[in-house]
């Protein structure tokens, strides 16, 4: 190092050298002592992750040098608010009693929410729900930290430059927001002053200031090196300047571009340095998204000119060719400077060792990345790093590596709400919020942590029986309706044991204290899962989360709305990352962007290079307008894009680099990252030479079935004679003739489609039909004892027994009641003419050619001439006469045959009338009409009345002859015009053969 102290000692390690290894390679020969090693050296590092990275670099160098051991330097952590890290003891010693303690972040968050509510009520503003209010409080805390880190005092919100904006072009929304922010911040600062606390960011600034003052006045006798610290916070920048001026101090920066010409450097913008006294320090045209911008800002705040920065001449293990740094510099030139690309020499374009990979979708990308990792591990000693901000993609890569028994840890961790323990607590919270909703109830009780061990099998058997009975529309709220369902499912005793576990968890009031809600949730979780919920790393993280929230919420008196409990806890859990314990493969690392800084591997795979992912979408501050932030001297939100660009620039310095993206994501086509587009533009027509296709091809082949796959044929099952001999239901004959496979699946295989949990009753015609039939049945039975019984009170009673969706109540109920009144009036008129209702919902059967035919009639009337009328109620449009003639609607005719050849509970006779009574809208605009499925009146198609029963008898005889007693196969979709259900389409694998069938039929025509 240069010992000339006329200039600050600031160095830059070029991207191609590899920061950690190059740093160590330079520190060891200068500071290693034969007796004490590096123990006299102090390294000031940005984060705990950086300390681990540097430690690994020292170990690698020791192995390279053949040294059996080495005394490591002291590593002090500056800390990172983004990583939720605190300062190390060098900066924040235990005896720092002269600086006020920082308020607990959770306590601050909860109290800010309450202050926001008070202030919004005082301003007569609409107060959002508790979950949204807590979310706004978190965003406000982040904004306050942002201002505090930049040393923006609260009174600066009332400075002339801000007031001028308020009186000028700012919209009313932003004016209201900044006033709300300023008033809440004032209240909060008053609370802090009463307690003798300060915010964490303020305390960090004070600690940095004290350390800088101490070292300036009494320089340490041992060397201090700040390495990899790029935060441009003013207080930290001043501390770094002091370190750079120490006799044995130095600041070492990563990837500062010393080759960029002055014009390009100036094009980056003001970067915290005003052109004139008192002028703005950030301009609208500043290149915030450039990877060098935050380094220029740091140098400006340190008071260091770029020309004073010296290049670091050591390189580490696995350094890339020097031309790579030239190419990276050219790649990220500002707009005006990038015009030199036209005449750029080849050595500054060269990206040898870099490959570009474009996958069709995220799953293919993860598969190809895993294959590249697998291939690299075949080479002894080769290290691989996968860097991506997309945690879903990272998890996919981890899962793909497991197929080769390769354990890889995602160092960025998994959000707590996605872990097993976190998800279980959230499911219980959702259950409490949704008042025992079916989906949430079954999900919570079936969670893998519940009743683990010997009792889980019996638990799941009871739960599955209960679930079968619970399927369909949501029951009425409360435990009593669920108890009735459990009794009908035969698991009443099991449910009685479940109820006490859940009762205390369900709040009785619309609002609940957050601490009390957590108490009840934890009691329920422990009763259901025991110690399993706390057993692993996610459980330990959940334990810390719960204790923190519960203690601070009780102290702050935080209250949440019952329906917002789940959302509030989920938002809080999203902020907690659960990192896996060590134990993954030693040569594989999977990083997020923050974790990847300062790391180096032989092969670096940068994945997820799509716009919105890398870089992410810059979020605007919800409380302070961008113009206000600029006026206050705070860089805009695009600043983080520049940090993401710097992360990519550092990764590009590896010996081998793969840049990967997917053409589509879950939302549709994806846009390539702006960084990737610049790389392709720099490479120009030579970009095709850098394509990585082999991994994608292997990925396509790896799961491809070997050999030729025979196309799936149209199903034509042919069961044995004894299996065919089944009874025929009156509603199943048309299915047997129109689509025999459906009959086979339902009546021979006895397969039934399950209703969904918490089904939407309004969109379910079958459920509406069941309700209407239940009303009519109960009303008809009531009329047996009271002929004057009104139908609408009965309907109110029946509908009241079901927890109907409000939409259904509002839209369908009036239509239903109008149709029911029509039914009552029509029956009264017919009874006056001598027609009598003699049976309702009556079961009947007959034997025909040795086969039992059975069914249920909605209604049977006795006509004045003694014959019978078969009536079927429909809530929608009834089948037409043409459908009956084609054999697609045979229910009424078969019921007529049963009345003639068999009986309906002792009632038999000749059926002469067949009617559909529809409750749908009629031609006059009202509701309810009668339709006859025969060729009568003005109808031009259908069966004549005298042909009706003989035709049905012929249909029945043919079905028995061909299918029940014969050997005709049960061909899928035999009649494509049959309007059947689609319950068995997946079972018959319809889409695999239907298109070929359509093609062959088209060719034959």
XYZ file of C-alpha atoms in Angstrom, residues 75-759:
685
model
C -13.763 -8.408 12.043
C -16.080 -5.570 13.056
C -19.553 -5.289 11.522
C -20.851 -1.928 10.397
C -24.328 -3.430 10.131
C -26.978 -3.108 7.488
C -30.543 -1.932 8.042
C -31.636 -3.826 4.911
C -30.344 -7.066 6.461
C -31.720 -6.123 9.899
C -28.188 -6.281 11.325
C -26.858 -4.333 14.268
C -23.476 -2.707 14.695
C -20.594 -4.772 16.004
C -19.033 -4.167 19.456
C -16.167 -2.134 17.976
C -18.577 0.641 16.990
C -21.238 -0.094 19.624
C -19.409 -1.161 22.796
C -21.298 -2.203 25.905
C -20.185 0.902 27.736
C -21.775 3.356 25.294
C -23.971 4.861 28.006
C -23.540 8.383 26.682
C -25.729 7.548 23.687
C -29.449 6.894 24.333
C -30.701 3.350 23.746
C -32.653 2.619 20.592
C -36.359 1.861 20.764
C -37.360 -1.704 19.886
C -38.311 -1.822 16.172
C -41.477 -3.831 16.833
C -42.609 -1.465 19.562
C -41.956 1.460 17.234
C -43.968 -0.151 14.427
C -46.985 -0.856 16.629
C -46.987 2.560 18.270
C -46.666 4.310 14.918
C -49.814 2.473 13.801
C -51.689 3.825 16.801
C -50.363 7.357 16.204
C -51.433 7.112 12.573
C -54.941 6.121 13.635
C -55.175 8.998 16.111
C -53.911 11.547 13.604
C -56.117 10.310 10.755
C -59.177 10.489 12.992
C -58.180 13.990 14.056
C -57.988 15.004 10.379
C -61.359 13.301 9.629
C -59.614 10.955 7.202
C -60.827 7.427 6.544
C -58.898 5.062 8.788
C -58.071 1.817 6.967
C -58.491 -1.617 8.504
C -56.018 -2.727 11.148
C -53.913 -4.814 8.718
C -53.663 -1.919 6.238
C -52.907 0.501 9.080
C -50.053 -1.705 10.331
C -48.746 -1.957 6.767
C -48.807 1.839 6.448
C -47.022 2.136 9.790
C -44.250 -0.156 8.548
C -43.867 1.936 5.408
C -43.797 5.089 7.485
C -41.080 3.620 9.716
C -39.022 2.822 6.609
C -39.447 6.405 5.354
C -38.418 7.803 8.718
C -35.317 5.579 8.698
C -34.517 6.736 5.196
C -34.570 10.360 6.309
C -32.676 9.645 9.530
C -29.916 7.771 7.691
C -29.589 10.804 5.411
C -29.526 13.018 8.540
C -32.660 14.898 7.502
C -33.978 16.607 10.628
C -37.780 16.667 11.159
C -37.860 20.465 10.963
C -36.486 20.292 7.409
C -39.945 19.123 6.326
C -40.971 22.719 7.002
C -38.028 24.288 5.151
C -38.585 26.822 2.373
C -37.740 24.367 -0.414
C -40.396 21.942 0.842
C -43.018 24.613 1.525
C -42.492 26.019 -1.973
C -43.381 22.600 -3.395
C -46.432 22.325 -1.161
C -47.665 25.668 -2.422
C -46.787 24.859 -6.003
C -47.214 21.834 -8.241
C -47.828 19.036 -5.733
C -51.242 17.401 -5.899
C -53.579 17.520 -2.925
C -52.876 13.844 -2.210
C -49.156 14.463 -1.673
C -49.834 17.585 0.360
C -52.128 15.624 2.681
C -49.602 12.774 2.914
C -46.653 14.965 3.910
C -48.765 16.752 6.524
C -49.824 13.396 7.944
C -46.210 12.221 7.968
C -44.930 15.372 9.656
C -47.599 15.339 12.383
C -47.153 11.644 13.169
C -43.381 12.030 13.233
C -43.711 14.955 15.653
C -45.919 12.890 17.965
C -43.466 9.994 17.774
C -40.423 12.125 18.564
C -42.250 13.520 21.585
C -42.854 9.955 22.799
C -39.185 9.092 22.329
C -38.086 12.174 24.247
C -40.321 11.230 27.181
C -38.751 7.758 27.328
C -35.171 8.831 26.717
C -34.899 6.683 23.568
C -33.901 7.356 19.980
C -34.613 5.560 16.716
C -32.188 2.838 15.630
C -31.009 4.873 12.626
C -30.342 7.891 14.846
C -28.338 5.795 17.274
C -26.269 4.384 14.403
C -25.432 7.913 13.259
C -24.403 8.892 16.798
C -22.221 5.805 17.157
C -20.550 6.462 13.794
C -19.956 10.067 14.837
C -18.421 9.035 18.174
C -16.128 6.422 16.562
C -14.982 8.940 13.931
C -14.255 11.541 16.608
C -12.355 9.069 18.796
C -10.168 7.780 15.936
C -9.532 11.259 14.605
C -8.375 12.503 17.989
C -6.560 9.320 19.044
C -5.597 7.236 15.994
C -5.452 3.511 16.823
C -2.029 1.957 17.122
C -3.132 -1.048 15.075
C -4.291 -0.950 11.429
C -7.968 -0.534 10.568
C -9.204 -1.399 7.085
C -12.796 -0.728 5.915
C -13.462 -3.259 3.144
C -16.508 -3.589 0.940
C -18.512 -0.897 2.720
C -20.496 0.927 0.038
C -23.298 2.502 2.036
C -23.350 6.216 1.277
C -25.000 7.267 4.532
C -23.457 10.630 5.486
C -22.407 9.565 9.002
C -20.795 6.379 7.714
C -19.121 8.254 4.851
C -17.493 10.612 7.376
C -16.302 7.630 9.404
C -14.801 6.056 6.280
C -12.992 9.308 5.525
C -11.475 9.259 9.003
C -10.338 5.653 8.470
C -8.838 6.574 5.087
C -6.830 9.366 6.799
C -5.518 7.178 9.647
C -1.774 6.438 9.599
C -2.554 2.735 9.344
C -5.986 2.941 7.797
C -7.465 2.354 4.380
C -10.822 2.071 2.654
C -11.144 -0.611 -0.014
C -14.132 -0.368 -2.365
C -15.539 -3.059 -4.633
C -15.693 -2.512 -8.400
C -15.187 1.257 -8.540
C -14.613 1.967 -12.236
C -11.300 3.825 -12.525
C -11.208 3.519 -16.317
C -14.400 5.498 -17.003
C -13.501 8.810 -18.615
C -14.297 12.076 -16.863
C -17.143 12.981 -19.230
C -18.967 9.718 -18.469
C -18.281 10.151 -14.741
C -19.736 13.659 -14.841
C -22.752 12.345 -16.747
C -23.736 10.323 -13.669
C -25.025 13.564 -12.167
C -24.640 15.564 -8.963
C -24.584 12.525 -6.671
C -24.881 14.453 -3.442
C -22.608 17.337 -4.441
C -24.224 20.635 -5.338
C -22.985 22.760 -8.225
C -23.469 25.898 -6.143
C -23.674 26.731 -2.440
C -27.096 25.850 -1.082
C -28.181 24.305 -4.371
C -29.779 20.897 -4.851
C -27.576 17.847 -4.299
C -29.733 15.543 -6.431
C -31.081 16.473 -9.838
C -33.916 14.978 -11.823
C -31.426 13.832 -14.480
C -29.087 11.989 -12.083
C -28.231 8.484 -13.332
C -29.530 6.763 -10.202
C -29.748 3.425 -12.016
C -26.049 3.348 -12.931
C -23.937 0.817 -10.966
C -21.297 3.489 -10.190
C -23.744 6.119 -8.942
C -23.816 5.033 -5.289
C -19.996 4.834 -5.286
C -19.757 8.367 -6.662
C -22.197 9.473 -3.969
C -20.038 7.781 -1.335
C -16.830 9.400 -2.623
C -18.484 12.827 -2.737
C -19.677 12.481 0.838
C -16.226 11.262 1.912
C -14.690 14.278 0.194
C -12.509 12.058 -1.978
C -11.831 12.673 -5.656
C -11.949 9.650 -7.943
C -8.410 10.429 -9.090
C -7.252 9.848 -5.515
C -8.513 6.252 -5.538
C -5.765 3.737 -6.220
C -6.195 0.399 -7.986
C -5.657 -2.757 -5.939
C -2.997 -4.758 -7.732
C -3.479 -8.110 -6.083
C -5.831 -10.687 -7.529
C -7.466 -13.606 -5.842
C -7.941 -17.271 -6.525
C -10.179 -17.733 -9.543
C -9.739 -14.259 -10.999
C -11.119 -13.614 -14.484
C -9.136 -12.150 -17.410
C -8.417 -8.430 -17.060
C -10.398 -7.677 -20.225
C -13.604 -8.543 -18.307
C -13.455 -5.339 -16.272
C -13.046 -3.298 -19.472
C -16.117 -4.977 -20.927
C -18.116 -4.351 -17.722
C -17.131 -0.684 -17.798
C -18.213 -0.392 -21.431
C -21.408 -2.297 -20.734
C -22.723 0.172 -18.150
C -21.697 3.447 -19.767
C -24.248 6.273 -19.321
C -26.437 7.107 -22.357
C -24.238 9.777 -23.957
C -21.010 7.960 -23.245
C -22.399 4.695 -24.630
C -22.274 6.209 -28.122
C -18.645 5.064 -28.218
C -19.924 1.492 -28.609
C -19.925 2.104 -32.343
C -16.117 2.388 -32.396
C -15.382 0.248 -29.329
C -12.310 -1.958 -29.823
C -12.690 -5.728 -29.526
C -10.808 -6.047 -26.212
C -13.367 -3.792 -24.507
C -16.293 -5.777 -25.895
C -14.893 -9.179 -25.095
C -16.995 -11.265 -22.740
C -15.187 -14.570 -23.062
C -16.404 -16.933 -20.358
C -19.890 -15.341 -20.255
C -22.876 -17.248 -21.620
C -26.469 -16.141 -22.158
C -29.287 -18.609 -21.521
C -32.954 -18.045 -22.343
C -35.427 -20.663 -21.115
C -39.070 -20.893 -22.197
C -40.392 -20.709 -18.615
C -39.303 -20.591 -15.010
C -39.386 -24.348 -14.506
C -37.127 -24.945 -17.507
C -34.786 -22.234 -16.263
C -34.502 -23.860 -12.833
C -33.903 -27.261 -14.434
C -31.142 -25.896 -16.681
C -29.472 -23.991 -13.815
C -29.462 -27.159 -11.705
C -27.851 -29.070 -14.570
C -25.127 -26.446 -14.899
C -24.455 -26.732 -11.173
C -24.409 -30.523 -11.377
C -21.951 -30.416 -14.263
C -19.611 -27.988 -12.480
C -19.436 -30.184 -9.383
C -17.894 -32.938 -11.490
C -14.715 -30.852 -11.597
C -12.777 -31.236 -8.320
C -12.560 -28.049 -6.283
C -14.793 -25.984 -8.593
C -17.096 -23.631 -6.702
C -20.516 -22.582 -7.966
C -22.727 -19.652 -6.929
C -26.299 -19.142 -8.088
C -27.407 -15.533 -7.605
C -31.040 -14.551 -8.029
C -33.481 -12.184 -6.327
C -36.295 -14.588 -7.294
C -36.733 -16.809 -4.238
C -39.264 -19.049 -6.026
C -36.662 -19.751 -8.691
C -34.052 -20.409 -5.998
C -36.316 -22.937 -4.289
C -36.935 -24.662 -7.615
C -33.195 -25.000 -8.214
C -32.769 -26.504 -4.741
C -35.510 -29.054 -5.435
C -34.015 -30.019 -8.811
C -30.614 -30.583 -7.208
C -32.188 -32.972 -4.730
C -32.778 -35.503 -7.515
C -28.994 -36.060 -7.469
C -28.869 -36.009 -3.655
C -27.151 -32.611 -3.741
C -28.114 -30.481 -0.754
C -27.946 -26.764 -1.511
C -28.803 -24.028 0.980
C -30.521 -20.826 -0.072
C -28.612 -18.331 2.058
C -31.272 -15.662 1.449
C -33.613 -17.880 3.440
C -37.333 -18.527 3.217
C -39.918 -16.009 4.450
C -41.351 -17.212 7.742
C -44.894 -17.327 6.393
C -43.840 -19.940 3.806
C -42.262 -22.324 6.324
C -44.166 -25.214 7.893
C -44.373 -23.666 11.356
C -45.201 -20.188 10.112
C -47.840 -21.455 7.715
C -49.508 -23.481 10.476
C -49.862 -20.467 12.752
C -51.213 -18.439 9.835
C -53.756 -21.151 9.020
C -55.030 -20.991 12.580
C -55.158 -17.179 12.357
C -57.075 -17.433 9.096
C -59.443 -19.901 10.718
C -60.094 -17.394 13.496
C -60.515 -14.542 11.001
C -62.902 -16.510 8.748
C -65.028 -17.957 11.579
C -64.332 -21.675 10.973
C -64.598 -21.500 7.168
C -64.395 -25.047 5.701
C -61.244 -24.661 3.583
C -59.294 -23.033 6.413
C -60.620 -25.544 8.948
C -59.553 -28.624 6.980
C -56.220 -27.060 5.980
C -55.328 -26.317 9.599
C -56.421 -29.674 10.996
C -54.622 -31.575 8.210
C -51.333 -29.665 8.509
C -48.310 -32.019 8.567
C -47.314 -30.819 12.043
C -50.662 -31.798 13.598
C -50.715 -34.997 15.705
C -47.447 -36.321 14.357
C -46.590 -39.818 15.433
C -48.763 -42.812 16.120
C -52.025 -40.918 16.566
C -51.854 -39.099 13.219
C -53.318 -41.993 11.212
C -56.477 -42.186 13.334
C -56.671 -38.379 13.325
C -56.619 -38.229 9.523
C -59.193 -41.002 9.163
C -61.643 -39.037 11.294
C -60.758 -35.785 9.543
C -61.360 -37.293 6.083
C -64.761 -38.620 7.092
C -65.651 -35.173 8.459
C -64.336 -33.469 5.314
C -66.531 -35.619 3.054
C -69.605 -34.475 4.943
C -68.413 -30.844 5.040
C -68.093 -30.544 1.265
C -70.565 -28.301 -0.500
C -71.772 -24.799 0.420
C -70.488 -23.328 3.664
C -72.580 -24.234 6.729
C -73.907 -21.630 9.116
C -71.249 -20.051 11.361
C -70.431 -21.508 14.747
C -69.602 -24.900 16.210
C -73.157 -26.293 16.370
C -73.664 -26.754 12.595
C -70.259 -28.428 12.418
C -71.227 -30.745 15.276
C -74.305 -31.870 13.343
C -72.159 -32.595 10.306
C -69.672 -34.543 12.443
C -72.519 -36.640 13.845
C -73.784 -37.410 10.345
C -70.206 -38.356 9.386
C -69.940 -40.725 12.358
C -67.106 -38.806 14.035
C -69.032 -36.959 16.743
C -66.716 -38.146 19.520
C -63.635 -37.022 17.595
C -65.173 -33.606 16.934
C -66.007 -33.176 20.610
C -62.281 -33.457 21.285
C -61.441 -30.896 18.571
C -63.877 -28.209 19.713
C -62.062 -27.283 22.966
C -58.828 -26.843 20.996
C -60.459 -24.262 18.735
C -63.050 -22.523 20.929
C -60.664 -20.241 22.772
C -59.039 -19.277 19.478
C -62.193 -17.756 17.942
C -62.644 -14.138 19.115
C -66.090 -13.277 20.420
C -65.854 -9.580 19.554
C -65.218 -7.746 16.267
C -61.891 -6.486 17.664
C -59.305 -8.358 19.705
C -56.073 -7.428 21.440
C -53.205 -8.672 19.252
C -51.340 -10.114 22.249
C -54.434 -12.012 23.440
C -55.056 -13.326 19.930
C -51.477 -14.625 19.790
C -51.909 -16.264 23.191
C -54.955 -18.188 22.024
C -53.360 -19.106 18.685
C -50.272 -20.505 20.411
C -52.383 -22.518 22.855
C -54.314 -24.029 19.955
C -51.121 -24.674 17.965
C -49.450 -26.453 20.866
C -52.576 -28.488 21.590
C -52.705 -29.657 17.962
C -48.998 -29.980 17.154
C -47.267 -30.208 20.524
C -43.561 -29.410 20.560
C -43.300 -30.121 16.814
C -44.188 -26.541 16.042
C -41.002 -25.303 17.769
C -38.691 -28.196 16.871
C -36.827 -26.956 13.767
C -35.222 -23.733 12.614
C -38.548 -22.364 11.356
C -40.122 -23.154 14.711
C -37.348 -21.347 16.551
C -37.759 -18.340 14.260
C -41.525 -18.443 14.869
C -40.931 -18.571 18.617
C -38.776 -15.436 18.501
C -41.328 -13.713 16.264
C -44.255 -14.551 18.545
C -42.473 -13.518 21.741
C -41.406 -10.224 20.190
C -44.820 -9.333 18.761
C -46.714 -10.526 21.823
C -44.611 -8.588 24.338
C -44.581 -5.359 22.372
C -48.249 -5.594 21.357
C -49.246 -6.014 25.001
C -47.142 -3.023 26.017
C -48.513 -0.917 23.160
C -52.118 -2.099 23.623
C -52.431 -2.996 19.926
C -55.909 -4.010 18.837
C -56.752 -5.597 15.471
C -60.019 -6.314 13.765
C -60.976 -9.968 13.855
C -61.074 -10.265 10.074
C -57.613 -8.661 9.746
C -55.758 -10.925 12.174
C -54.450 -13.254 9.482
C -53.386 -10.443 7.129
C -51.639 -8.524 9.914
C -49.612 -11.552 11.022
C -48.793 -12.550 7.447
C -47.438 -9.090 6.619
C -45.253 -9.206 9.721
C -43.981 -12.722 8.956
C -42.978 -11.697 5.433
C -40.265 -9.522 6.971
C -38.611 -12.515 8.703
C -36.219 -14.710 6.695
C -35.573 -18.224 8.001
C -32.121 -19.305 6.910
C -31.230 -22.984 6.793
C -28.661 -24.437 9.186
C -25.265 -25.177 7.718
C -24.830 -28.590 6.141
C -25.359 -28.076 2.404
C -22.814 -28.899 -0.256
C -19.577 -26.992 0.519
C -19.005 -25.918 -3.095
C -22.516 -24.642 -3.835
C -23.980 -21.340 -2.707
C -27.380 -19.895 -3.576
C -27.596 -16.195 -2.825
C -29.960 -13.289 -2.966
C -28.529 -9.970 -4.157
C -27.667 -8.689 -0.679
C -26.030 -11.976 0.297
C -24.009 -12.195 -2.929
C -21.972 -9.048 -2.371
C -18.229 -9.679 -2.014
C -18.630 -13.387 -2.849
C -16.815 -15.123 -5.673
C -16.976 -18.574 -7.259
C -15.451 -20.232 -10.303
C -18.881 -20.393 -11.951
C -21.494 -17.746 -11.185
C -25.022 -18.209 -12.534
C -27.101 -15.024 -12.470
C -30.693 -16.219 -12.827
C -34.018 -14.436 -13.108
C -32.721 -11.597 -15.280
C -36.133 -10.233 -16.170
C -37.422 -6.711 -15.702
C -39.276 -6.517 -12.413
C -37.104 -9.247 -10.898
C -33.508 -8.152 -11.541
C -33.831 -5.214 -11.270
C -36.968 -5.173 -9.176
C -39.761 -2.676 -9.598
C -38.771 0.476 -7.692
C -41.487 1.225 -5.186
C -42.530 4.811 -4.679
C -42.682 6.145 -1.165
C -46.372 6.188 -0.128
C -45.994 9.258 2.074
C -43.402 11.548 0.493
C -43.467 12.587 -3.151
C -40.284 12.103 -5.228
C -39.950 15.861 -5.619
C -40.037 16.267 -1.821
C -37.300 13.656 -1.404
C -35.100 15.389 -3.979
C -35.654 18.726 -2.277
C -34.638 17.189 1.052
C -31.480 15.700 -0.486
C -32.548 12.040 -0.507
C -31.890 9.869 -3.586
C -35.014 8.547 -5.309
C -36.313 4.983 -5.361
C -34.445 4.230 -8.624
C -31.298 4.259 -6.482
C -31.892 0.543 -5.751
C -31.776 -0.264 -9.459
C -28.243 1.081 -9.459
C -27.393 -1.205 -6.526
C -28.833 -4.181 -8.447
C -26.723 -3.171 -11.458
C -23.615 -3.045 -9.245
C -24.421 -6.524 -7.911
C -24.575 -7.800 -11.489
C -21.352 -6.003 -12.416
C -19.590 -7.693 -9.497
C -20.952 -11.107 -10.486
C -19.807 -10.583 -14.079
C -16.225 -10.534 -12.860
C -16.185 -14.296 -12.209
C -14.144 -16.590 -14.494
C -17.309 -18.255 -15.815
C -20.680 -16.536 -15.836
C -24.085 -17.675 -17.060
C -26.801 -15.039 -17.392
C -30.192 -16.697 -17.362
C -33.800 -15.645 -17.879
C -37.182 -17.155 -18.722
C -39.371 -15.926 -21.565
C -42.529 -16.419 -19.513
C -43.413 -16.219 -15.861
C -46.609 -17.021 -14.001
C -48.262 -13.828 -15.291
C -47.389 -14.322 -18.974
C -44.602 -13.123 -21.281
C -41.661 -11.586 -19.400
C -39.487 -8.636 -20.466
C -35.710 -9.167 -20.458
C -33.788 -7.203 -17.863
C -32.468 -3.850 -19.047
C -29.034 -5.117 -18.017
C -29.342 -8.165 -20.241
C -30.494 -6.028 -23.155
C -27.393 -3.848 -22.750
C -25.189 -6.935 -22.845
C -26.847 -8.123 -26.049
C -26.488 -4.652 -27.547
C -22.806 -4.543 -26.596
C -22.168 -7.946 -28.161
C -24.115 -6.974 -31.268
C -24.124 -9.517 -34.051
C -21.737 -11.744 -32.069
C -24.334 -12.392 -29.345
C -25.220 -15.748 -30.903
C -21.750 -17.062 -30.067
C -22.448 -16.606 -26.358
C -25.678 -18.622 -26.197
C -25.955 -21.465 -23.688
C -28.269 -24.072 -25.212
C -26.785 -27.376 -24.081
C -28.184 -27.184 -20.548
C -31.645 -26.401 -21.911
C -31.459 -29.347 -24.316
C -30.383 -31.676 -21.519
C -33.217 -30.318 -19.395
C -35.706 -31.107 -22.135
C -34.329 -34.631 -22.463
C -33.936 -35.497 -18.815
C -37.633 -35.983 -18.123
C -38.606 -37.115 -21.600
C -39.925 -40.677 -21.729
C -37.717 -43.077 -23.616
C -39.098 -44.867 -26.622
C -42.266 -44.235 -28.545
C -45.411 -43.443 -26.548
C -48.516 -45.007 -28.001
C -51.364 -42.527 -28.310
C -54.118 -43.027 -25.767
C -57.080 -44.668 -27.425
C -60.711 -43.770 -26.982
C -61.853 -45.689 -23.869
C -64.179 -48.621 -24.538
C -64.322 -50.598 -21.287
C -65.891 -54.074 -21.496
C -66.539 -55.358 -17.954
C -67.610 -58.909 -17.176
C -71.277 -59.884 -17.283
C -71.669 -59.970 -13.498
C -70.308 -56.411 -13.252
C -72.702 -55.186 -15.936
C -75.772 -56.486 -14.128
C -76.635 -53.272 -12.280
C -79.950 -51.453 -11.767
C -80.772 -48.436 -13.895
C -81.776 -45.148 -12.351
C -84.340 -43.105 -14.261
C -81.852 -40.220 -14.545
C -79.082 -42.522 -15.834
C -80.702 -44.124 -18.895
C -80.038 -41.184 -21.202
C -76.436 -41.137 -19.937
C -76.089 -44.852 -20.711
C -77.254 -44.333 -24.294
C -75.579 -40.950 -24.941
C -72.235 -41.466 -23.181
C -71.943 -45.082 -21.949
C -68.581 -44.392 -20.296
C -70.228 -42.002 -17.830
C -72.699 -44.711 -16.844
C -69.824 -47.176 -16.494
C -67.867 -44.820 -14.231
C -70.789 -43.851 -12.020
C -72.873 -47.045 -11.798
C -70.293 -49.825 -12.236
C -67.131 -48.227 -10.818
C -69.267 -46.211 -8.347
C -67.149 -43.088 -8.808
C -68.732 -39.832 -7.736
C -67.356 -36.326 -8.109
C -66.808 -34.580 -4.797
C -68.318 -31.205 -4.134
C -65.666 -28.583 -3.400
C -65.194 -27.296 0.103
C -66.977 -23.999 0.663
C -68.676 -24.244 -2.731
